[in-house]
CSV table of C-alpha atoms in Angstrom, one decimal:
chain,number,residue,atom,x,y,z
A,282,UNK,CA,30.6,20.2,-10.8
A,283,UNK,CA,29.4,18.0,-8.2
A,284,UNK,CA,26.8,19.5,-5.3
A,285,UNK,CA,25.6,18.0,-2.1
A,286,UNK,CA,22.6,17.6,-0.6
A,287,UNK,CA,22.4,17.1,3.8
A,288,UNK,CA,19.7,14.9,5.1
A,289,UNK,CA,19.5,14.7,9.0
A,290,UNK,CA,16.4,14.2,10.9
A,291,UNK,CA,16.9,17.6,12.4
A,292,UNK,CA,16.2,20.6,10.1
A,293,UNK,CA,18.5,22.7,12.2
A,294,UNK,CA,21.2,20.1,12.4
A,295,UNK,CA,21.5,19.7,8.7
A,296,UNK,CA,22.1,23.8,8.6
A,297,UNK,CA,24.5,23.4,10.9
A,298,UNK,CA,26.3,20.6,9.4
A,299,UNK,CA,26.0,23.0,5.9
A,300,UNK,CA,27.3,25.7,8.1
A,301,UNK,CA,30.8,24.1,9.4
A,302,UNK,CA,31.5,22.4,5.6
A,303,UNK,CA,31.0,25.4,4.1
A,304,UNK,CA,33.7,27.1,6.0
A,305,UNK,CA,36.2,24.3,4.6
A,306,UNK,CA,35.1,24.0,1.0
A,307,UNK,CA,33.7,27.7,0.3
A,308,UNK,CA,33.0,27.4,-3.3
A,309,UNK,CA,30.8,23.6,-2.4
A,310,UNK,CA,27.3,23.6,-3.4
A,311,UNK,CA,25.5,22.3,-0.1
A,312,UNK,CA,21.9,22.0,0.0
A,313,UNK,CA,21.0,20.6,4.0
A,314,UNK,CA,17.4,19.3,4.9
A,315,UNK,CA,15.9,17.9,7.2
A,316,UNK,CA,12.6,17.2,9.5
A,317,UNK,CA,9.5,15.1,8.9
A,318,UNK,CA,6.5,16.2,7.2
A,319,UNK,CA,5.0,18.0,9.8
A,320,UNK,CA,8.3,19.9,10.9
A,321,UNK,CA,9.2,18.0,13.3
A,322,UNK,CA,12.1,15.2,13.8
A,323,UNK,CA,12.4,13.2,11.0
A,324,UNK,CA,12.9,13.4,7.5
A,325,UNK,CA,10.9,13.6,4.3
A,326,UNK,CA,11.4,11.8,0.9
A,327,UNK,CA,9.6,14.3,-0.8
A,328,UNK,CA,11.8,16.8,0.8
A,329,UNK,CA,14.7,15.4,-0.3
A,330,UNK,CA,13.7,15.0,-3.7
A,331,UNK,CA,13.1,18.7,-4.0
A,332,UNK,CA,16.5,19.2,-2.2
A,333,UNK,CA,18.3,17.3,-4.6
A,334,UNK,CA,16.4,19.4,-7.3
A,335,UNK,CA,17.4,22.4,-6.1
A,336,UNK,CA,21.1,21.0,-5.6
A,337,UNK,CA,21.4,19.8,-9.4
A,338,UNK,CA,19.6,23.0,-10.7
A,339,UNK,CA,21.5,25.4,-8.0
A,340,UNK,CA,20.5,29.6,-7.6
A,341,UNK,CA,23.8,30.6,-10.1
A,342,UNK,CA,22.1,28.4,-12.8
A,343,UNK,CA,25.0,26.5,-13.5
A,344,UNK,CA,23.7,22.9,-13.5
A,345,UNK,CA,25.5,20.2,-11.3
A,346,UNK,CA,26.7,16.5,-12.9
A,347,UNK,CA,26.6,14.4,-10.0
A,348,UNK,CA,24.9,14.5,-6.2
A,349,UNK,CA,26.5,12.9,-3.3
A,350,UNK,CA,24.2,12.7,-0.6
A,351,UNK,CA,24.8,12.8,3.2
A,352,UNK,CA,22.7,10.8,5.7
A,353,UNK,CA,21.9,10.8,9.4
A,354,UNK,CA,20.9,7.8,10.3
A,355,UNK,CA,18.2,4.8,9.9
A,356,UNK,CA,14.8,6.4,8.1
A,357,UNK,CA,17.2,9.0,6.7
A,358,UNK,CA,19.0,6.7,4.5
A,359,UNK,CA,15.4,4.8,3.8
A,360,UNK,CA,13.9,8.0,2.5
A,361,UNK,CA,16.7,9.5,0.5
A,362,UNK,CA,16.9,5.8,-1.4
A,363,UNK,CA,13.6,6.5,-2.2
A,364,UNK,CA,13.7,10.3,-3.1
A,365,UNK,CA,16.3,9.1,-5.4
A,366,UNK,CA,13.9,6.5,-7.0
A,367,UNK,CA,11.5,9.1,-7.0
A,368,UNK,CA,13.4,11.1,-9.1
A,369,UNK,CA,12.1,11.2,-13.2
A,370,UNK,CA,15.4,13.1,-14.4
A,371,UNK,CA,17.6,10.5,-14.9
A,372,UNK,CA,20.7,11.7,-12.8
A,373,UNK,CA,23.5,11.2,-10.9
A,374,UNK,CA,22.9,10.5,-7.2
A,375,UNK,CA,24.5,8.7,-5.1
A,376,UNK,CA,24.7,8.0,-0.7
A,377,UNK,CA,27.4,8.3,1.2
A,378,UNK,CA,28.2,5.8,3.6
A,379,UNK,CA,29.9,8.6,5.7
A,380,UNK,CA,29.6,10.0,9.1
A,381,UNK,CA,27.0,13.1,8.6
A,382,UNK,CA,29.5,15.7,9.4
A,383,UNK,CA,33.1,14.8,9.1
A,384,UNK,CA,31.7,13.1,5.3
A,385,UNK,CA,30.4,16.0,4.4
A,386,UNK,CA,33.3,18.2,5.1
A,387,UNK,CA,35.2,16.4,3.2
A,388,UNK,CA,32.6,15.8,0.5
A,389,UNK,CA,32.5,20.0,0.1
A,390,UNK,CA,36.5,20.2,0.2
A,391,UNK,CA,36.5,17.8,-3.0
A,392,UNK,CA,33.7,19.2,-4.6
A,393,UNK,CA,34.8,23.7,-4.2
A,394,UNK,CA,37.2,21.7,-7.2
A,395,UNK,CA,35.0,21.9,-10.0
A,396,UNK,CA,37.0,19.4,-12.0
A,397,UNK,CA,35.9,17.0,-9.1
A,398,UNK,CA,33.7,13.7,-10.3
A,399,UNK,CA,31.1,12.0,-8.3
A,400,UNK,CA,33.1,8.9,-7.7
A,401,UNK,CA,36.1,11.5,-6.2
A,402,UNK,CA,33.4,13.0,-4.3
A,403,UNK,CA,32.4,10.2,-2.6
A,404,UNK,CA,35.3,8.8,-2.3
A,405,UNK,CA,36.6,11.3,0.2
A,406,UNK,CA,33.2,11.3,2.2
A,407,UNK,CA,33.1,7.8,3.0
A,408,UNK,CA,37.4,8.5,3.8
A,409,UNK,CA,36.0,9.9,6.6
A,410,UNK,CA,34.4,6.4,8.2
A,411,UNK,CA,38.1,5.5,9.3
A,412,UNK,CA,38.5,8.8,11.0
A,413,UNK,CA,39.2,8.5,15.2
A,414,UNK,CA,38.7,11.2,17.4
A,415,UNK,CA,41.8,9.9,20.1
A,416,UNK,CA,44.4,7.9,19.0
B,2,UNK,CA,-11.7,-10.7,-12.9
B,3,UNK,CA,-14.1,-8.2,-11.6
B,4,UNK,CA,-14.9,-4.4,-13.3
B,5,UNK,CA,-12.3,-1.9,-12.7
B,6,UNK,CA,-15.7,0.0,-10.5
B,7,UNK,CA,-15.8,-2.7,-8.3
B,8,UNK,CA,-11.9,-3.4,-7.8
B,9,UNK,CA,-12.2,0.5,-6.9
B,10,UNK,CA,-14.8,0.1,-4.7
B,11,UNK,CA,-13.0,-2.4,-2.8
B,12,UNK,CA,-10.0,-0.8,-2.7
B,13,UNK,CA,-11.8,2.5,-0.9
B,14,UNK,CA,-13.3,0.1,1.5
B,15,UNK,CA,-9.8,-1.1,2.0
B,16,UNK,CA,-8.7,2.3,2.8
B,17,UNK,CA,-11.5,3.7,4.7
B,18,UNK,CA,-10.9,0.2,6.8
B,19,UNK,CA,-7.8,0.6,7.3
B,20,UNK,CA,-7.3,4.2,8.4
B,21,UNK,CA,-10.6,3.6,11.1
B,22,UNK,CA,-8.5,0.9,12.6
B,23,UNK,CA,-5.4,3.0,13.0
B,24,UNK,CA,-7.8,6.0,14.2
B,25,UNK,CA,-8.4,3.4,16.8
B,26,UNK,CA,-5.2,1.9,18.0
B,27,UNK,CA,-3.1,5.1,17.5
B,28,UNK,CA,-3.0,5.9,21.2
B,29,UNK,CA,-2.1,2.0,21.9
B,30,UNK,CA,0.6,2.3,19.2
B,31,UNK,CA,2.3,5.5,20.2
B,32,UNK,CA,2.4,3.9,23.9
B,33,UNK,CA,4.1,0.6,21.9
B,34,UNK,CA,6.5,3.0,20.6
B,35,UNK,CA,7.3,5.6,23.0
B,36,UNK,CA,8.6,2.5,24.6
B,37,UNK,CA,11.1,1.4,22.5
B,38,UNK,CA,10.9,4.2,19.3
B,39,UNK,CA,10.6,7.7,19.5
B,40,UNK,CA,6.6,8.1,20.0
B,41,UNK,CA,5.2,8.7,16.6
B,42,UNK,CA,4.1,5.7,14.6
B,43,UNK,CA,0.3,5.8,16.1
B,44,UNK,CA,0.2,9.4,15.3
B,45,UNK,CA,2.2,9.2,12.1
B,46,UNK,CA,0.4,6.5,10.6
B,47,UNK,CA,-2.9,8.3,11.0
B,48,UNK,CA,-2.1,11.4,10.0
B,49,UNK,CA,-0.9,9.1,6.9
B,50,UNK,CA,-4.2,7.1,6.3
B,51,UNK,CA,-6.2,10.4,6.7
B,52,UNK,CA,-4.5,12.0,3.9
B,53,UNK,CA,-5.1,8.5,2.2
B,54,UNK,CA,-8.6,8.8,2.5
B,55,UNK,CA,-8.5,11.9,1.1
B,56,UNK,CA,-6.7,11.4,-2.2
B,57,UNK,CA,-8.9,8.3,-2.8
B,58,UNK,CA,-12.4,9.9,-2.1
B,59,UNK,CA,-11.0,12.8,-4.5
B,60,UNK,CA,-10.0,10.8,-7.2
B,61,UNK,CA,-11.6,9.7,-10.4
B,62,UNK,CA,-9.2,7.1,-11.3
B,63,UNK,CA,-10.5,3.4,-11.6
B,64,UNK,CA,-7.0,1.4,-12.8
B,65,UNK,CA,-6.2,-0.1,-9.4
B,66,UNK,CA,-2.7,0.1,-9.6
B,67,UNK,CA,-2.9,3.8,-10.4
B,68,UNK,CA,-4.6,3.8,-7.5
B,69,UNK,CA,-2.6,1.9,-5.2
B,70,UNK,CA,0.5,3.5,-6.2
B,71,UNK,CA,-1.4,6.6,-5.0
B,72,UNK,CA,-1.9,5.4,-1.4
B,73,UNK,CA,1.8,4.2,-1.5
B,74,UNK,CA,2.7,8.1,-2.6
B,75,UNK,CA,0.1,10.1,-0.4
B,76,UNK,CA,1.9,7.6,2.7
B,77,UNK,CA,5.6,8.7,1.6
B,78,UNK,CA,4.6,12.4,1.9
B,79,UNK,CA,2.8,12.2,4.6
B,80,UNK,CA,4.6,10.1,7.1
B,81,UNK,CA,7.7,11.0,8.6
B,82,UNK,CA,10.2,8.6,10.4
B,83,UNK,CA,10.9,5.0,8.9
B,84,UNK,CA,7.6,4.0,8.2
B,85,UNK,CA,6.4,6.6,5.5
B,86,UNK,CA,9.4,4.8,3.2
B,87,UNK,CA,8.6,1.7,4.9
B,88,UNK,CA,4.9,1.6,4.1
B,89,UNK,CA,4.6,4.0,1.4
B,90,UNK,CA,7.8,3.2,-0.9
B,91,UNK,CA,7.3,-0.4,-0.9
B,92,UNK,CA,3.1,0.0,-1.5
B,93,UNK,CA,4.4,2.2,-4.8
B,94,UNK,CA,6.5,-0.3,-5.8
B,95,UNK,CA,4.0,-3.3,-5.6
B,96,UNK,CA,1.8,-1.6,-7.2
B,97,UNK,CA,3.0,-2.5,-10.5
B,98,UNK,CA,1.9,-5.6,-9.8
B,99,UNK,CA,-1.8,-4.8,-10.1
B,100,UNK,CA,-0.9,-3.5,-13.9
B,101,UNK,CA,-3.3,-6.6,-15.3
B,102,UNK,CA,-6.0,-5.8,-12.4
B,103,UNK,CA,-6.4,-7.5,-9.1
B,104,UNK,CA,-6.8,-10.9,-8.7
B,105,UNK,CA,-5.8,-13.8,-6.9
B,106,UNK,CA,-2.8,-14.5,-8.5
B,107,UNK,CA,-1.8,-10.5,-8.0
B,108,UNK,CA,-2.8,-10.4,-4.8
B,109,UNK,CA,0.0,-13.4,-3.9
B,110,UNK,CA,2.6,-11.2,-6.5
B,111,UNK,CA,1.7,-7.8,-4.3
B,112,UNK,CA,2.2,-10.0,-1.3
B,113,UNK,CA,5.8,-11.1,-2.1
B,114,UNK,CA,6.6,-7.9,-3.6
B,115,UNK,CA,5.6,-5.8,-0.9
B,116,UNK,CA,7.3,-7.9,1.3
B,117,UNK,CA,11.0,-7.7,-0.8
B,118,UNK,CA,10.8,-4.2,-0.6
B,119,UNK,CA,10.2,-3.7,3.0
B,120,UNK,CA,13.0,-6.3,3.9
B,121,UNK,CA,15.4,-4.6,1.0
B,122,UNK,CA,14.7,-0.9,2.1
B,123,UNK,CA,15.0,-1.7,5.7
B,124,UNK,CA,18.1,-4.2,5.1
B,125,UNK,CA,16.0,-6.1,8.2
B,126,UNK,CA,15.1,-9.9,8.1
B,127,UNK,CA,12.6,-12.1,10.6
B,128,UNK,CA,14.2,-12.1,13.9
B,129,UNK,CA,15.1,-8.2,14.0
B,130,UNK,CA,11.9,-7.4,15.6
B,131,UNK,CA,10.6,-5.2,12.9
B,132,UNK,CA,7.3,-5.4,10.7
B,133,UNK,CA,9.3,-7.8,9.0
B,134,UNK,CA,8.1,-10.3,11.7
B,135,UNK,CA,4.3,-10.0,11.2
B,136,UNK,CA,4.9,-9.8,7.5
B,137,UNK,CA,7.1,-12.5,6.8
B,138,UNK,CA,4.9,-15.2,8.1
B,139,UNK,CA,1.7,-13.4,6.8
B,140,UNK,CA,3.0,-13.3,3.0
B,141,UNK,CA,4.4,-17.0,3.2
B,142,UNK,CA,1.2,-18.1,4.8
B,143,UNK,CA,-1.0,-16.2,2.4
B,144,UNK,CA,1.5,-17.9,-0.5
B,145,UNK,CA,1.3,-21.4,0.4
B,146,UNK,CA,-1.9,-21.5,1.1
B,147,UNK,CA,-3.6,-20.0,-2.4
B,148,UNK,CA,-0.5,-21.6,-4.7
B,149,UNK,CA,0.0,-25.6,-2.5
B,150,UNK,CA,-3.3,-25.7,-0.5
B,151,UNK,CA,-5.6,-24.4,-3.4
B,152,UNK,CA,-7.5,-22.2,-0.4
B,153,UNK,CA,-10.0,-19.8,-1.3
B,154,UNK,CA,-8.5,-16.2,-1.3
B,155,UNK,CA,-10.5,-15.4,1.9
B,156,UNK,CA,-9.2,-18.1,3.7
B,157,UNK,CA,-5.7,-17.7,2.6
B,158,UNK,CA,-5.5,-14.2,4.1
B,159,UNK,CA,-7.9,-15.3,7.5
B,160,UNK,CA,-4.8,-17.5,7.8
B,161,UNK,CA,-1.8,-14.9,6.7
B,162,UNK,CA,-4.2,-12.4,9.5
B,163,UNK,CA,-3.5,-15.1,12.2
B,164,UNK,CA,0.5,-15.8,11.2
B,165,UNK,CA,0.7,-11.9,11.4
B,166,UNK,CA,-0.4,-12.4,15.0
B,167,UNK,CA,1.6,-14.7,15.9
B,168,UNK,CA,4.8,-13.0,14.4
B,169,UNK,CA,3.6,-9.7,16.6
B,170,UNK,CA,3.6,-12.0,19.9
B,171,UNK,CA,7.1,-13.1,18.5
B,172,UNK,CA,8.7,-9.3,18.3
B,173,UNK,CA,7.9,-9.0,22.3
B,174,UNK,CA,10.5,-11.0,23.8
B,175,UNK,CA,13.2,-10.7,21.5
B,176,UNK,CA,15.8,-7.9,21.3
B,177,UNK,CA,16.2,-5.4,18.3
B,178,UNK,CA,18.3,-5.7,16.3
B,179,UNK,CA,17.1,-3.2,13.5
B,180,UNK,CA,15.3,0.6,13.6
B,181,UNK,CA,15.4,2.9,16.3
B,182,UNK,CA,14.7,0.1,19.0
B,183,UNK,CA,18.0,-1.4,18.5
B,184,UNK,CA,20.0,1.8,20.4
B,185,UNK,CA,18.1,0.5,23.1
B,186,UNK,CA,19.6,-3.0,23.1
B,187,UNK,CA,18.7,-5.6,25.6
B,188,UNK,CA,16.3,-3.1,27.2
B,189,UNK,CA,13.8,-3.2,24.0
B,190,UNK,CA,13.6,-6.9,25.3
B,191,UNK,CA,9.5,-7.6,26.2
B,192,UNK,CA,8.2,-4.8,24.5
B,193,UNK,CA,6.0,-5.8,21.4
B,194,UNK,CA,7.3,-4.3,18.3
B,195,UNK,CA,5.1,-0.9,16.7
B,196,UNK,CA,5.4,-1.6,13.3
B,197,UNK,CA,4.7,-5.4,13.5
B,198,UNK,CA,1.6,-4.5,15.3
B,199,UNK,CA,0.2,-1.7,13.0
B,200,UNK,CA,1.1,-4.3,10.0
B,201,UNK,CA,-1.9,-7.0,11.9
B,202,UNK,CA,-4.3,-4.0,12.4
B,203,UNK,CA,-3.8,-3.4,8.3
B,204,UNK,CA,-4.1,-6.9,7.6
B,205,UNK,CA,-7.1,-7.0,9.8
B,206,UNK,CA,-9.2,-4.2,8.5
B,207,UNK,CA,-8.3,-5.7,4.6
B,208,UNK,CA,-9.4,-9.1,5.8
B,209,UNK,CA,-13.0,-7.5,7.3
B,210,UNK,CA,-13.2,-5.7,3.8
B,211,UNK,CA,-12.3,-8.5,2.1
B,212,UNK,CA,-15.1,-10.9,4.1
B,213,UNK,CA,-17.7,-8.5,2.2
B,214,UNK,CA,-16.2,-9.1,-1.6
B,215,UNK,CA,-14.9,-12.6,-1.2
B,216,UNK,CA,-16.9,-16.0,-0.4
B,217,UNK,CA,-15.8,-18.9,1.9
B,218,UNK,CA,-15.1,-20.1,4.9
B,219,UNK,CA,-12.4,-18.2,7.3
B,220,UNK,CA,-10.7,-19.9,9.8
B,221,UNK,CA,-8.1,-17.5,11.6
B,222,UNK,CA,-5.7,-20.5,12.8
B,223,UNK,CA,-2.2,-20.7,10.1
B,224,UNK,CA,-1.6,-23.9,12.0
B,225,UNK,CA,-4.3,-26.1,11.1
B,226,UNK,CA,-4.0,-28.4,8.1
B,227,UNK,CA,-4.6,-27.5,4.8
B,228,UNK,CA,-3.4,-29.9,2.7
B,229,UNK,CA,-5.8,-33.0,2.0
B,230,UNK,CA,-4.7,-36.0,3.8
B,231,UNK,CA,-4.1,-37.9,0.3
B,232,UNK,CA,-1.8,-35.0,-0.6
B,233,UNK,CA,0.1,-34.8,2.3
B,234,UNK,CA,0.7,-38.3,1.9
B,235,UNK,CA,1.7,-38.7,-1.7
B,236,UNK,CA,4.0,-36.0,-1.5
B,237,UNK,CA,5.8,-36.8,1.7
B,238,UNK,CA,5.7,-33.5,3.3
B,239,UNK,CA,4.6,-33.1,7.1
B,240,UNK,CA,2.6,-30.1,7.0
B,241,UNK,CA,-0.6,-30.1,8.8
B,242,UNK,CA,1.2,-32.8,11.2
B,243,UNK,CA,1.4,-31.3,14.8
């Protein structure tokens, strides 16, 4: 089972972001964060290291094999690279170079299939880089 | 190379330095950025170095890399926006580099580390107008000077302090082209970049430390020559020619 983790630099906008993937791929593990250390915009390595925690280790206790993570933009990216190197378990986690929000619905539609693998994961978040809004 | 107590030592004077000087310029910095960022790095940074200062003063540990890992670690949780990864991540990953102690030679493999990170983590190179631009010329500076020019340490980094400065004049009238300043296109155009700036005030308050651990001579000016005359010649190069 892969889960995701949503990093944007706006605690509420990560939510929200969970919020409208999770109505497309029900069964997805999402985990959003977001915000700086002080709770306001920005985001937190640290955070994200505990997200991605809580993502692998889940509240059903059914522990995932692979973590795509979607970004926001600039020190988002910077910080989740390093809350990855942060990380002592030695697992499976990998950034999306996806648009926050289309990616990640698309990232929770592969992963409700729990035969899904990382590299399908991410696969169909970054898809979602080629997406237009008119034709 | 000097006890473990005294490479501590220096390293909390480092600190203390350090986090003063950012006490000091955070107003000036927050102006630099509310121009062309989003407003925080003055108060970011010192909220960072405070927190920096604590975790030093309430440590026992004397391995300095230990210990600058630790400053790299207490910036990452501490400071939000780019340059808590900026700073922080690429101080903890340096660090390793004091693993033998510090010394002369570690201070030039820090140097060059620290600045491989930043560039790596950032994905920005000299020109972007970034920290990057102070950093670059300080580290190569620093470099040439203690490896080609056989200068003391002190008067290696007296010289990397002024190539910092002159990379910060060069981040004013040059567009962004990385970090938040970059949305703003041509408009971040004569605006001096934050992060360059806050890199010289670092390098500054290590250099002051560093004037009361280290002998020699400093002379703040990266242009003038370095290289002994008969050098210069037999190897053909035209440094220290203006």
């Amino acid at each position: 089972m892969i889960a995701l983790v949503v990093v944007s630099h706006s605690e509420q906008a990560a939510n929200g972001v969970a919020e409208v993937a999770t109505e497309m791929g029900g069964d997805a593990r999402i985990v959003p964060v977001g915000g700086d250390p002080d709770g306001g915009i920005g985001t937190s390595a640290p955070e994200i290291e505990d997200a991605i925690l809580d993502a692998v280790e889940g509240p059903d206790g059914e522990t995932a094999d692979g973590i795509v993570v979607l970004v926001d933009l600039g020190s988002a990216v910077m910080n989740a690279e390093l809350a990855i190197e942060m990380l002592e378990e030695d697992l499976e986690v990998v950034i999306a170079d996806a648009p926050i929000l289309e990616g990640t619905l698309n990232a929770a539609v592969s992963a409700s299939s729990p035969k899904a693998t990382l590299d399908e994961v991410l696969q169909r978040a970054e898809e979602a880089r080629d997406y237009r809004k008119l034709d | 190379m000097v006890e473990e107590s005294i490479q501590r030592e220096a390293i909390e004077a480092a600190v203390h330095a350090v986090a003063e000087r950012i006490e000091a310029e955070k107003t000036y910095l927050t102006e630099l950025d509310s121009a062309i960022g989003d407003a925080d790095h003055g108060a970011n940074l010192h909220r960072g170095m405070q927190a920096v200062v604590e975790a030093i003063e309430d440590t026992d540990e004397e391995d300095p890399a230990a210990l600058v890992k630790l400053v790299g670690r207490t910036l990452v949780s501490e400071v939000g926006g780019a340059a808590g990864p900026l700073y922080g991540g690429s101080i903890m990953s340096a660090s390793t580099e004091f693993a033998e102690g510090i010394d002369t030679a570690s201070t030039v493999a820090f140097a060059e580390a620290y600045l491989a990170k930043v560039e790596d983590r950032g994905g920005a190179t000299v020109g972007d107008k970034t920290m990057v631009d102070a950093l670059t010329p300080a580290v190569h500076t620093y470099k040439k000077s203690i490896e080609q020019d056989e200068l003391p340490p002190l008067a290696a980094l007296a010289k990397a302090v002024d190539a910092a400065e002159r990379g910060v004049a060069f981040t004013t009238p040059i567009r962004a082209s990385k970090g938040r300043a970059s949305y703003l296109g041509w408009r971040s155009v004569g605006h001096q970049d934050p992060g360059a700036t806050s890199t010289l005030y670092c390098l500054e308050a290590i250099l002051d430390v560093a004037t009361e651990y280290l002998d020699g001579e400093i002379d703040r000016d990266a242009t003038s020559p370095t290289v002994p005359d008969e050098s210069a010649e037999a190897d053909g190069s035209p440094e220290g020619e203006e």
